[in-house]
């Protein structure tokens, strides 16, 4: 591998690290066959995994030259430079990289050649643009690369899909968030295949509602926000190898509501920041504002408690499948705790409401019983009042009829007068009264007398004392006593019909 230059070795190390490939020669051959483009190399590697009889086209490794200026960074490396002793320098001319300042750009090799083993500790510093790569086998054997901003930009362009004019996940001309997220899902699937998380189509607010506002608490799910940036060197590797892996995508589909957005274009990123501010998602907003482009894509695990969103963890574009799944599981476990707590609170609330409802029902029943009792008492009083009024009316009518009947009576003759007939009238209840009439008085006079005492003929009958007794009320009351030959003394009985 001494024939590779620094940039090629950097690409080779990334490729071997992400594919877990141990054979440097084979990995370099794949890269060389596809013009040292990582994305195409992954496609070739995947094709070989799927078809063991598929082999990459043979391509010789590039020749090593002593002058780094002969390497054209904008194209596939066709020349390189040999291993150099510690402390040596290489000058970058305008043929490959123009420093932009007029002075020669420099790359310092502070140690021996970089180890071929997969690197595990990568630290990137923006100031000075230095990358530190440590070997797994020899922790102390480190190689430092220093280069200026123009060189860093060239390295980024090697894996920058924007430079290849691919369709944007979310273009600038979207008219609604539904259209934008639908376009994201379609282009994402076209790029990375059909195995991927199911992205929520709609606004971020609607995704929050679907995740956290379902009526059944146990049906609620945490929210995963996937943010993609095509300007990041890891965007395609992370999307295809991590997000679209069965482990991560199955976990997201089963346990999360996943909402995605593309922040490649600054206008779309500003729109996302605006939405996060409106929704008071301050932790997510801070992460978006302070995350560097090379750390994208992001997978943010968001939960909600007491109507307040919380950012549990954030996976970045340089992380592995296990790292991302562990962070998603952490978010899931936190949300399960929140759901259990909310469920207990809801159960306690339902129990309290049930107790209050039962108490209210008992109170309502007692109140209804009291009202019914009062109404019954009022009704009985009304009945009694009406009965009394009816009795008063009947009594008034009776008194009026009695008075009228009394006024119809002829004058009572004296006992010493002749042609007088005396009636002893027995009334119901045992009372008896004596009344004298002239024999020439009419029979109706006796009826008037009986009615003047309150016994009216529609309810009573008058019987004489003959055997068999006769119903006097059936006689013609217009005839006189003498006509019916009543004796001088006669006893009659008033009976109720």
GROMACS .gro file of C-alpha atoms in nm:
model
  497
    1UNK     CA    1   0.000   0.000   0.000
    2UNK     CA    2   0.305   0.227  -0.015
    3UNK     CA    3   0.197   0.324  -0.367
    4UNK     CA    4  -0.113   0.514  -0.242
    5UNK     CA    5  -0.108   0.881  -0.166
    6UNK     CA    6  -0.255   1.033   0.148
    7UNK     CA    7  -0.602   1.103   0.005
    8UNK     CA    8  -0.627   0.754  -0.143
    9UNK     CA    9  -0.524   0.596   0.184
   10UNK     CA   10  -0.781   0.807   0.366
   11UNK     CA   11  -1.053   0.688   0.126
   12UNK     CA   12  -0.927   0.330   0.157
   13UNK     CA   13  -0.939   0.348   0.539
   14UNK     CA   14  -1.298   0.480   0.530
   15UNK     CA   15  -1.404   0.213   0.284
   16UNK     CA   16  -1.249  -0.073   0.485
   17UNK     CA   17  -1.391   0.061   0.810
   18UNK     CA   18  -1.745   0.085   0.677
   19UNK     CA   19  -1.738  -0.254   0.500
   20UNK     CA   20  -1.540  -0.436   0.772
   21UNK     CA   21  -1.310  -0.555   0.494
   22UNK     CA   22  -0.967  -0.687   0.606
   23UNK     CA   23  -0.796  -0.733   0.266
   24UNK     CA   24  -0.634  -0.402   0.176
   25UNK     CA   25  -0.529  -0.513  -0.172
   26UNK     CA   26  -0.881  -0.628  -0.259
   27UNK     CA   27  -1.037  -0.310  -0.114
   28UNK     CA   28  -0.791  -0.093  -0.307
   29UNK     CA   29  -0.868  -0.286  -0.627
   30UNK     CA   30  -1.242  -0.220  -0.586
   31UNK     CA   31  -1.182   0.150  -0.525
   32UNK     CA   32  -0.943   0.180  -0.818
   33UNK     CA   33  -1.194   0.009  -1.048
   34UNK     CA   34  -1.455   0.277  -0.975
   35UNK     CA   35  -1.227   0.581  -0.986
   36UNK     CA   36  -1.191   0.593  -0.608
   37UNK     CA   37  -1.553   0.691  -0.549
   38UNK     CA   38  -1.673   0.551  -0.218
   39UNK     CA   39  -2.039   0.529  -0.316
   40UNK     CA   40  -1.965   0.336  -0.636
   41UNK     CA   41  -1.724   0.116  -0.444
   42UNK     CA   42  -2.001   0.027  -0.199
   43UNK     CA   43  -2.234  -0.057  -0.486
   44UNK     CA   44  -1.964  -0.283  -0.632
   45UNK     CA   45  -1.897  -0.441  -0.295
   46UNK     CA   46  -2.269  -0.505  -0.241
   47UNK     CA   47  -2.300  -0.659  -0.586
   48UNK     CA   48  -2.018  -0.899  -0.504
   49UNK     CA   49  -2.187  -0.990  -0.177
   50UNK     CA   50  -2.511  -1.067  -0.359
   51UNK     CA   51  -2.342  -1.250  -0.651
   52UNK     CA   52  -2.022  -1.442  -0.571
   53UNK     CA   53  -1.949  -1.475  -0.944
   54UNK     CA   54  -1.950  -1.099  -0.996
   55UNK     CA   55  -1.602  -0.948  -1.004
   56UNK     CA   56  -1.494  -0.588  -1.048
   57UNK     CA   57  -1.312  -0.492  -1.364
   58UNK     CA   58  -0.943  -0.518  -1.319
   59UNK     CA   59  -0.762  -0.188  -1.276
   60UNK     CA   60  -0.401  -0.137  -1.183
   61UNK     CA   61  -0.317   0.057  -0.875
   62UNK     CA   62  -0.196   0.409  -0.952
   63UNK     CA   63   0.172   0.471  -0.993
   64UNK     CA   64   0.350   0.652  -0.718
   65UNK     CA   65   0.524   0.979  -0.800
   66UNK     CA   66   0.730   1.195  -0.579
   67UNK     CA   67   0.550   1.513  -0.666
   68UNK     CA   68   0.200   1.545  -0.518
   69UNK     CA   69   0.129   1.824  -0.765
   70UNK     CA   70   0.073   1.565  -1.039
   71UNK     CA   71  -0.235   1.431  -0.856
   72UNK     CA   72  -0.555   1.590  -0.985
   73UNK     CA   73  -0.791   1.603  -0.688
   74UNK     CA   74  -1.092   1.667  -0.907
   75UNK     CA   75  -1.058   1.329  -1.084
   76UNK     CA   76  -0.964   0.972  -1.010
   77UNK     CA   77  -0.605   0.949  -0.879
   78UNK     CA   78  -0.376   0.838  -1.160
   79UNK     CA   79  -0.059   0.915  -0.975
   80UNK     CA   80   0.054   0.924  -0.617
   81UNK     CA   81   0.353   0.968  -0.401
   82UNK     CA   82   0.576   0.728  -0.213
   83UNK     CA   83   0.601   0.692   0.163
   84UNK     CA   84   0.800   0.972   0.311
   85UNK     CA   85   1.007   0.991   0.626
   86UNK     CA   86   0.872   1.156   0.935
   87UNK     CA   87   0.872   1.531   0.914
   88UNK     CA   88   0.877   1.558   0.534
   89UNK     CA   89   0.647   1.799   0.349
   90UNK     CA   90   0.460   1.795   0.018
   91UNK     CA   91   0.373   2.115  -0.171
   92UNK     CA   92   0.027   2.138  -0.336
   93UNK     CA   93   0.038   2.337  -0.656
   94UNK     CA   94  -0.256   2.492  -0.837
   95UNK     CA   95  -0.273   2.184  -1.058
   96UNK     CA   96  -0.451   1.996  -0.779
   97UNK     CA   97  -0.540   2.246  -0.508
   98UNK     CA   98  -0.503   2.620  -0.512
   99UNK     CA   99  -0.448   2.750  -0.164
  100UNK     CA  100  -0.613   3.073  -0.260
  101UNK     CA  101  -0.356   3.282  -0.076
  102UNK     CA  102  -0.068   3.269  -0.316
  103UNK     CA  103   0.151   3.075  -0.075
  104UNK     CA  104   0.225   2.707  -0.107
  105UNK     CA  105  -0.013   2.474   0.073
  106UNK     CA  106   0.147   2.205   0.284
  107UNK     CA  107   0.068   1.861   0.420
  108UNK     CA  108   0.274   1.740   0.713
  109UNK     CA  109   0.337   1.369   0.773
  110UNK     CA  110   0.429   1.350   1.142
  111UNK     CA  111   0.475   0.973   1.164
  112UNK     CA  112   0.532   0.672   0.942
  113UNK     CA  113   0.284   0.540   0.692
  114UNK     CA  114  -0.070   0.501   0.826
  115UNK     CA  115  -0.141   0.147   0.949
  116UNK     CA  116  -0.351  -0.071   0.722
  117UNK     CA  117  -0.576  -0.188   1.007
  118UNK     CA  118  -0.922  -0.035   1.042
  119UNK     CA  119  -0.906   0.285   1.243
  120UNK     CA  120  -1.132   0.316   1.544
  121UNK     CA  121  -1.049   0.658   1.687
  122UNK     CA  122  -1.104   0.950   1.453
  123UNK     CA  123  -1.082   1.305   1.584
  124UNK     CA  124  -1.150   1.594   1.348
  125UNK     CA  125  -1.057   1.955   1.422
  126UNK     CA  126  -1.192   2.230   1.204
  127UNK     CA  127  -0.921   2.477   1.305
  128UNK     CA  128  -0.615   2.378   1.109
  129UNK     CA  129  -0.809   2.098   0.938
  130UNK     CA  130  -0.628   1.812   1.115
  131UNK     CA  131  -0.738   1.447   1.121
  132UNK     CA  132  -0.591   1.202   1.373
  133UNK     CA  133  -0.617   0.832   1.291
  134UNK     CA  134  -0.514   0.575   1.552
  135UNK     CA  135  -0.449   0.210   1.473
  136UNK     CA  136  -0.632  -0.069   1.652
  137UNK     CA  137  -0.319  -0.278   1.671
  138UNK     CA  138  -0.071  -0.003   1.765
  139UNK     CA  139  -0.240   0.270   1.971
  140UNK     CA  140   0.075   0.481   1.985
  141UNK     CA  141   0.151   0.461   1.612
  142UNK     CA  142  -0.038   0.769   1.487
  143UNK     CA  143  -0.037   0.964   1.166
  144UNK     CA  144  -0.128   1.331   1.146
  145UNK     CA  145  -0.248   1.499   0.830
  146UNK     CA  146  -0.247   1.878   0.810
  147UNK     CA  147  -0.390   2.057   0.514
  148UNK     CA  148  -0.560   2.383   0.443
  149UNK     CA  149  -0.931   2.458   0.383
  150UNK     CA  150  -0.907   2.409   0.005
  151UNK     CA  151  -0.771   2.057   0.047
  152UNK     CA  152  -1.050   1.975   0.292
  153UNK     CA  153  -1.305   2.098   0.041
  154UNK     CA  154  -1.157   1.869  -0.226
  155UNK     CA  155  -1.178   1.573   0.009
  156UNK     CA  156  -1.543   1.655   0.076
  157UNK     CA  157  -1.620   1.679  -0.296
  158UNK     CA  158  -1.506   1.318  -0.349
  159UNK     CA  159  -1.823   1.191  -0.184
  160UNK     CA  160  -2.051   1.494  -0.234
  161UNK     CA  161  -2.368   1.383  -0.418
  162UNK     CA  162  -2.465   1.742  -0.492
  163UNK     CA  163  -2.173   1.760  -0.730
  164UNK     CA  164  -2.323   1.465  -0.918
  165UNK     CA  165  -2.651   1.653  -0.978
  166UNK     CA  166  -2.881   1.392  -0.825
  167UNK     CA  167  -3.244   1.484  -0.751
  168UNK     CA  168  -3.277   1.656  -0.415
  169UNK     CA  169  -3.470   1.482  -0.142
  170UNK     CA  170  -3.659   1.808  -0.091
  171UNK     CA  171  -3.622   2.068  -0.367
  172UNK     CA  172  -3.684   2.437  -0.321
  173UNK     CA  173  -4.012   2.450  -0.513
  174UNK     CA  174  -4.228   2.251  -0.269
  175UNK     CA  175  -4.572   2.396  -0.206
  176UNK     CA  176  -4.672   2.213   0.113
  177UNK     CA  177  -4.508   2.006   0.381
  178UNK     CA  178  -4.712   1.707   0.263
  179UNK     CA  179  -4.564   1.743  -0.087
  180UNK     CA  180  -4.214   1.795   0.052
  181UNK     CA  181  -4.218   1.491   0.282
  182UNK     CA  182  -4.380   1.279   0.012
  183UNK     CA  183  -4.102   1.379  -0.229
  184UNK     CA  184  -3.844   1.298   0.041
  185UNK     CA  185  -3.983   0.947   0.084
  186UNK     CA  186  -3.997   0.882  -0.291
  187UNK     CA  187  -3.644   1.005  -0.366
  188UNK     CA  188  -3.503   0.834  -0.056
  189UNK     CA  189  -3.647   0.502  -0.171
  190UNK     CA  190  -3.518   0.557  -0.523
  191UNK     CA  191  -3.171   0.623  -0.385
  192UNK     CA  192  -3.139   0.362  -0.113
  193UNK     CA  193  -3.396   0.094  -0.192
  194UNK     CA  194  -3.729  -0.020  -0.056
  195UNK     CA  195  -3.605  -0.130   0.287
  196UNK     CA  196  -3.621   0.189   0.491
  197UNK     CA  197  -3.825   0.344   0.773
  198UNK     CA  198  -4.181   0.444   0.696
  199UNK     CA  199  -4.161   0.823   0.689
  200UNK     CA  200  -4.459   1.021   0.815
  201UNK     CA  201  -4.613   1.220   0.530
  202UNK     CA  202  -4.719   1.558   0.660
  203UNK     CA  203  -4.612   1.835   0.892
  204UNK     CA  204  -4.389   1.798   1.195
  205UNK     CA  205  -4.687   1.905   1.405
  206UNK     CA  206  -4.901   1.623   1.263
  207UNK     CA  207  -4.618   1.376   1.334
  208UNK     CA  208  -4.613   1.497   1.695
  209UNK     CA  209  -4.989   1.446   1.717
  210UNK     CA  210  -4.967   1.095   1.574
  211UNK     CA  211  -4.687   1.005   1.816
  212UNK     CA  212  -4.806   1.164   2.140
  213UNK     CA  213  -5.178   1.248   2.120
  214UNK     CA  214  -5.356   0.921   2.048
  215UNK     CA  215  -5.644   0.865   2.294
  216UNK     CA  216  -5.500   0.534   2.415
  217UNK     CA  217  -5.180   0.614   2.606
  218UNK     CA  218  -5.029   0.270   2.543
  219UNK     CA  219  -5.068   0.320   2.166
  220UNK     CA  220  -4.844   0.628   2.173
  221UNK     CA  221  -4.490   0.605   2.034
  222UNK     CA  222  -4.175   0.812   2.054
  223UNK     CA  223  -4.086   1.035   1.761
  224UNK     CA  224  -3.773   0.981   1.552
  225UNK     CA  225  -3.662   1.280   1.345
  226UNK     CA  226  -3.429   1.190   1.059
  227UNK     CA  227  -3.238   1.490   0.919
  228UNK     CA  228  -3.043   1.440   0.597
  229UNK     CA  229  -2.771   1.663   0.451
  230UNK     CA  230  -2.625   1.576   0.111
  231UNK     CA  231  -2.330   1.802   0.188
  232UNK     CA  232  -2.210   1.556   0.452
  233UNK     CA  233  -1.947   1.305   0.349
  234UNK     CA  234  -2.129   1.029   0.540
  235UNK     CA  235  -2.479   1.102   0.411
  236UNK     CA  236  -2.509   0.812   0.166
  237UNK     CA  237  -2.317   0.557   0.371
  238UNK     CA  238  -2.518   0.629   0.684
  239UNK     CA  239  -2.851   0.636   0.499
  240UNK     CA  240  -2.793   0.312   0.308
  241UNK     CA  241  -2.595   0.107   0.559
  242UNK     CA  242  -2.741   0.226   0.890
  243UNK     CA  243  -3.084   0.384   0.847
  244UNK     CA  244  -3.189   0.129   0.584
  245UNK     CA  245  -3.047  -0.164   0.778
  246UNK     CA  246  -3.308  -0.414   0.890
  247UNK     CA  247  -3.219  -0.359   1.256
  248UNK     CA  248  -3.269   0.018   1.254
  249UNK     CA  249  -3.556   0.036   1.004
  250UNK     CA  250  -3.750  -0.247   1.172
  251UNK     CA  251  -3.703  -0.081   1.511
  252UNK     CA  252  -3.823   0.255   1.378
  253UNK     CA  253  -4.121   0.102   1.197
  254UNK     CA  254  -4.232  -0.104   1.496
  255UNK     CA  255  -4.175   0.140   1.780
  256UNK     CA  256  -4.143   0.495   1.642
  257UNK     CA  257  -4.322   0.754   1.435
  258UNK     CA  258  -4.050   0.869   1.195
  259UNK     CA  259  -4.052   1.215   1.037
  260UNK     CA  260  -3.777   1.314   0.792
  261UNK     CA  261  -3.646   1.640   0.648
  262UNK     CA  262  -3.363   1.742   0.419
  263UNK     CA  263  -3.144   2.030   0.538
  264UNK     CA  264  -2.906   2.024   0.240
  265UNK     CA  265  -3.042   2.355   0.116
  266UNK     CA  266  -3.016   2.643   0.360
  267UNK     CA  267  -3.373   2.753   0.287
  268UNK     CA  268  -3.509   2.415   0.394
  269UNK     CA  269  -3.294   2.417   0.707
  270UNK     CA  270  -3.419   2.764   0.800
  271UNK     CA  271  -3.777   2.643   0.754
  272UNK     CA  272  -3.709   2.351   0.991
  273UNK     CA  273  -3.562   2.590   1.249
  274UNK     CA  274  -3.875   2.805   1.219
  275UNK     CA  275  -4.102   2.503   1.285
  276UNK     CA  276  -3.894   2.390   1.583
  277UNK     CA  277  -3.924   2.738   1.734
  278UNK     CA  278  -4.301   2.741   1.681
  279UNK     CA  279  -4.335   2.398   1.846
  280UNK     CA  280  -4.106   2.491   2.139
  281UNK     CA  281  -3.874   2.200   2.058
  282UNK     CA  282  -3.575   2.387   2.201
  283UNK     CA  283  -3.344   2.088   2.258
  284UNK     CA  284  -3.388   1.967   1.899
  285UNK     CA  285  -3.349   2.324   1.774
  286UNK     CA  286  -3.020   2.363   1.961
  287UNK     CA  287  -2.889   2.036   1.821
  288UNK     CA  288  -2.978   2.137   1.465
  289UNK     CA  289  -2.822   2.480   1.501
  290UNK     CA  290  -2.495   2.354   1.654
  291UNK     CA  291  -2.433   2.032   1.461
  292UNK     CA  292  -2.168   2.057   1.190
  293UNK     CA  293  -2.247   1.941   0.840
  294UNK     CA  294  -2.001   1.647   0.855
  295UNK     CA  295  -2.190   1.502   1.151
  296UNK     CA  296  -2.507   1.465   0.948
  297UNK     CA  297  -2.732   1.272   0.896
  298UNK     CA  298  -2.897   1.288   1.239
  299UNK     CA  299  -3.147   1.053   1.400
  300UNK     CA  300  -3.305   1.230   1.698
  301UNK     CA  301  -3.509   1.035   1.951
  302UNK     CA  302  -3.783   1.259   2.095
  303UNK     CA  303  -4.035   1.184   2.367
  304UNK     CA  304  -4.310   1.391   2.527
  305UNK     CA  305  -4.408   1.427   2.890
  306UNK     CA  306  -4.671   1.663   3.027
  307UNK     CA  307  -4.708   1.811   2.676
  308UNK     CA  308  -4.337   1.904   2.670
  309UNK     CA  309  -4.104   1.740   2.419
  310UNK     CA  310  -3.768   1.604   2.535
  311UNK     CA  311  -3.468   1.508   2.325
  312UNK     CA  312  -3.339   1.178   2.467
  313UNK     CA  313  -3.047   1.116   2.233
  314UNK     CA  314  -2.909   1.192   1.890
  315UNK     CA  315  -2.729   0.953   1.655
  316UNK     CA  316  -2.490   1.110   1.403
  317UNK     CA  317  -2.370   1.011   1.060
  318UNK     CA  318  -2.041   0.856   1.173
  319UNK     CA  319  -2.204   0.607   1.412
  320UNK     CA  320  -2.256   0.236   1.357
  321UNK     CA  321  -2.578   0.035   1.347
  322UNK     CA  322  -2.542  -0.084   1.706
  323UNK     CA  323  -2.479   0.269   1.830
  324UNK     CA  324  -2.790   0.399   1.655
  325UNK     CA  325  -3.010   0.109   1.769
  326UNK     CA  326  -2.883   0.149   2.127
  327UNK     CA  327  -2.979   0.517   2.125
  328UNK     CA  328  -3.318   0.438   1.977
  329UNK     CA  329  -3.373   0.170   2.243
  330UNK     CA  330  -3.277   0.424   2.509
  331UNK     CA  331  -3.538   0.664   2.375
  332UNK     CA  332  -3.792   0.383   2.362
  333UNK     CA  333  -3.723   0.274   2.720
  334UNK     CA  334  -3.752   0.635   2.841
  335UNK     CA  335  -4.082   0.671   2.662
  336UNK     CA  336  -4.210   0.343   2.804
  337UNK     CA  337  -4.137   0.483   3.151
  338UNK     CA  338  -4.324   0.801   3.060
  339UNK     CA  339  -4.617   0.602   2.920
  340UNK     CA  340  -4.634   0.382   3.230
  341UNK     CA  341  -4.627   0.691   3.450
  342UNK     CA  342  -4.892   0.861   3.237
  343UNK     CA  343  -5.099   0.541   3.239
  344UNK     CA  344  -5.082   0.525   3.619
  345UNK     CA  345  -5.178   0.891   3.643
  346UNK     CA  346  -5.464   0.830   3.403
  347UNK     CA  347  -5.576   0.524   3.602
  348UNK     CA  348  -5.565   0.726   3.924
  349UNK     CA  349  -5.754   1.006   3.753
  350UNK     CA  350  -6.015   0.764   3.620
  351UNK     CA  351  -6.048   0.610   3.966
  352UNK     CA  352  -6.093   0.954   4.123
  353UNK     CA  353  -6.344   1.048   3.858
  354UNK     CA  354  -6.527   0.718   3.917
  355UNK     CA  355  -6.545   0.790   4.290
  356UNK     CA  356  -6.667   1.144   4.223
  357UNK     CA  357  -6.916   1.012   3.970
  358UNK     CA  358  -7.050   0.753   4.216
  359UNK     CA  359  -7.072   1.016   4.487
  360UNK     CA  360  -7.250   1.248   4.248
  361UNK     CA  361  -7.488   0.969   4.148
  362UNK     CA  362  -7.565   0.896   4.515
  363UNK     CA  363  -7.618   1.265   4.579
  364UNK     CA  364  -7.839   1.295   4.273
  365UNK     CA  365  -8.041   0.992   4.385
  366UNK     CA  366  -8.085   1.136   4.735
  367UNK     CA  367  -8.173   1.473   4.589
  368UNK     CA  368  -8.420   1.312   4.350
  369UNK     CA  369  -8.575   1.117   4.639
  370UNK     CA  370  -8.607   1.436   4.842
  371UNK     CA  371  -8.760   1.613   4.548
  372UNK     CA  372  -9.000   1.324   4.488
  373UNK     CA  373  -9.095   1.322   4.857
  374UNK     CA  374  -9.153   1.697   4.855
  375UNK     CA  375  -9.350   1.668   4.533
  376UNK     CA  376  -9.558   1.387   4.682
  377UNK     CA  377  -9.623   1.593   4.991
  378UNK     CA  378  -9.719   1.887   4.775
  379UNK     CA  379  -9.944   1.664   4.569
  380UNK     CA  380 -10.112   1.522   4.877
  381UNK     CA  381 -10.157   1.869   5.015
  382UNK     CA  382 -10.306   1.976   4.688
  383UNK     CA  383 -10.538   1.676   4.689
  384UNK     CA  384 -10.644   1.751   5.043
  385UNK     CA  385 -10.692   2.113   4.958
  386UNK     CA  386 -10.895   2.024   4.655
  387UNK     CA  387 -11.095   1.776   4.860
  388UNK     CA  388 -11.157   2.036   5.123
  389UNK     CA  389 -11.253   2.284   4.859
  390UNK     CA  390 -11.485   2.027   4.708
  391UNK     CA  391 -11.635   1.957   5.046
  392UNK     CA  392 -11.675   2.327   5.102
  393UNK     CA  393 -11.840   2.357   4.768
  394UNK     CA  394 -12.068   2.064   4.835
  395UNK     CA  395 -12.147   2.197   5.180
  396UNK     CA  396 -12.216   2.535   5.034
  397UNK     CA  397 -12.442   2.378   4.774
  398UNK     CA  398 -12.605   2.164   5.041
  399UNK     CA  399 -12.661   2.459   5.267
  400UNK     CA  400 -12.797   2.655   4.980
  401UNK     CA  401 -13.037   2.373   4.889
  402UNK     CA  402 -13.133   2.323   5.252
  403UNK     CA  403 -13.204   2.690   5.284
  404UNK     CA  404 -13.402   2.685   4.962
  405UNK     CA  405 -13.601   2.381   5.077
  406UNK     CA  406 -13.668   2.542   5.413
  407UNK     CA  407 -13.803   2.846   5.236
  408UNK     CA  408 -14.038   2.622   5.041
  409UNK     CA  409 -14.194   2.475   5.359
  410UNK     CA  410 -14.544   2.591   5.454
  411UNK     CA  411 -14.589   2.740   5.801
  412UNK     CA  412 -14.606   2.476   6.073
  413UNK     CA  413 -14.956   2.469   6.237
  414UNK     CA  414 -15.004   2.468   6.612
  415UNK     CA  415 -15.073   2.140   6.784
  416UNK     CA  416 -15.417   2.262   6.890
  417UNK     CA  417 -15.533   2.328   6.539
  418UNK     CA  418 -15.774   2.093   6.364
  419UNK     CA  419 -15.700   1.900   6.045
  420UNK     CA  420 -15.337   1.867   6.142
  421UNK     CA  421 -15.114   1.568   6.069
  422UNK     CA  422 -14.798   1.507   6.270
  423UNK     CA  423 -14.495   1.331   6.114
  424UNK     CA  424 -14.216   1.178   6.315
  425UNK     CA  425 -13.922   1.164   6.074
  426UNK     CA  426 -13.631   0.928   6.149
  427UNK     CA  427 -13.307   1.024   5.974
  428UNK     CA  428 -13.005   0.811   5.908
  429UNK     CA  429 -12.791   0.794   6.218
  430UNK     CA  430 -13.092   0.761   6.452
  431UNK     CA  431 -13.194   1.124   6.478
  432UNK     CA  432 -13.564   1.198   6.466
  433UNK     CA  433 -13.766   1.516   6.431
  434UNK     CA  434 -14.133   1.607   6.460
  435UNK     CA  435 -14.306   1.823   6.203
  436UNK     CA  436 -14.675   1.915   6.175
  437UNK     CA  437 -14.856   1.986   5.854
  438UNK     CA  438 -15.209   2.068   5.757
  439UNK     CA  439 -15.381   1.774   5.593
  440UNK     CA  440 -15.443   2.004   5.302
  441UNK     CA  441 -15.069   2.057   5.253
  442UNK     CA  442 -14.919   1.880   4.963
  443UNK     CA  443 -14.692   1.578   4.993
  444UNK     CA  444 -14.398   1.777   4.859
  445UNK     CA  445 -14.403   1.973   5.185
  446UNK     CA  446 -14.276   1.660   5.366
  447UNK     CA  447 -14.001   1.623   5.101
  448UNK     CA  448 -13.902   1.987   5.149
  449UNK     CA  449 -13.872   1.923   5.520
  450UNK     CA  450 -13.649   1.620   5.474
  451UNK     CA  451 -13.428   1.809   5.222
  452UNK     CA  452 -13.410   2.110   5.456
  453UNK     CA  453 -13.229   1.875   5.692
  454UNK     CA  454 -12.974   1.791   5.421
  455UNK     CA  455 -13.115   1.463   5.288
  456UNK     CA  456 -13.188   1.506   4.920
  457UNK     CA  457 -13.404   1.277   4.720
  458UNK     CA  458 -13.139   1.186   4.463
  459UNK     CA  459 -12.960   1.004   4.746
  460UNK     CA  460 -13.236   0.911   4.987
  461UNK     CA  461 -13.588   0.761   5.000
  462UNK     CA  462 -13.879   0.819   5.243
  463UNK     CA  463 -14.075   0.514   5.363
  464UNK     CA  464 -14.401   0.509   5.563
  465UNK     CA  465 -14.481   0.273   5.850
  466UNK     CA  466 -14.751   0.068   5.679
  467UNK     CA  467 -14.714  -0.299   5.608
  468UNK     CA  468 -14.581  -0.342   5.354
  469UNK     CA  469 -14.410  -0.007   5.373
  470UNK     CA  470 -14.454   0.234   5.089
  471UNK     CA  471 -14.200   0.460   4.917
  472UNK     CA  472 -14.348   0.801   4.970
  473UNK     CA  473 -14.103   0.963   4.727
  474UNK     CA  474 -14.266   0.755   4.453
  475UNK     CA  475 -14.604   0.919   4.519
  476UNK     CA  476 -14.726   1.216   4.327
  477UNK     CA  477 -14.597   1.497   4.544
  478UNK     CA  478 -14.861   1.736   4.407
  479UNK     CA  479 -15.137   1.557   4.600
  480UNK     CA  480 -15.223   1.642   4.957
  481UNK     CA  481 -15.172   1.435   5.265
  482UNK     CA  482 -15.545   1.395   5.290
  483UNK     CA  483 -15.551   1.246   4.938
  484UNK     CA  484 -15.325   0.964   5.054
  485UNK     CA  485 -15.523   0.931   5.381
  486UNK     CA  486 -15.231   0.961   5.614
  487UNK     CA  487 -15.334   0.912   5.977
  488UNK     CA  488 -15.315   1.202   6.221
  489UNK     CA  489 -14.983   1.066   6.346
  490UNK     CA  490 -14.740   0.905   6.103
  491UNK     CA  491 -14.383   0.787   6.142
  492UNK     CA  492 -14.163   0.790   5.830
  493UNK     CA  493 -13.809   0.667   5.781
  494UNK     CA  494 -13.541   0.833   5.563
  495UNK     CA  495 -13.302   0.577   5.416
  496UNK     CA  496 -13.005   0.620   5.190
  497UNK     CA  497 -13.035   0.462   4.851
   0.00000   0.00000   0.00000
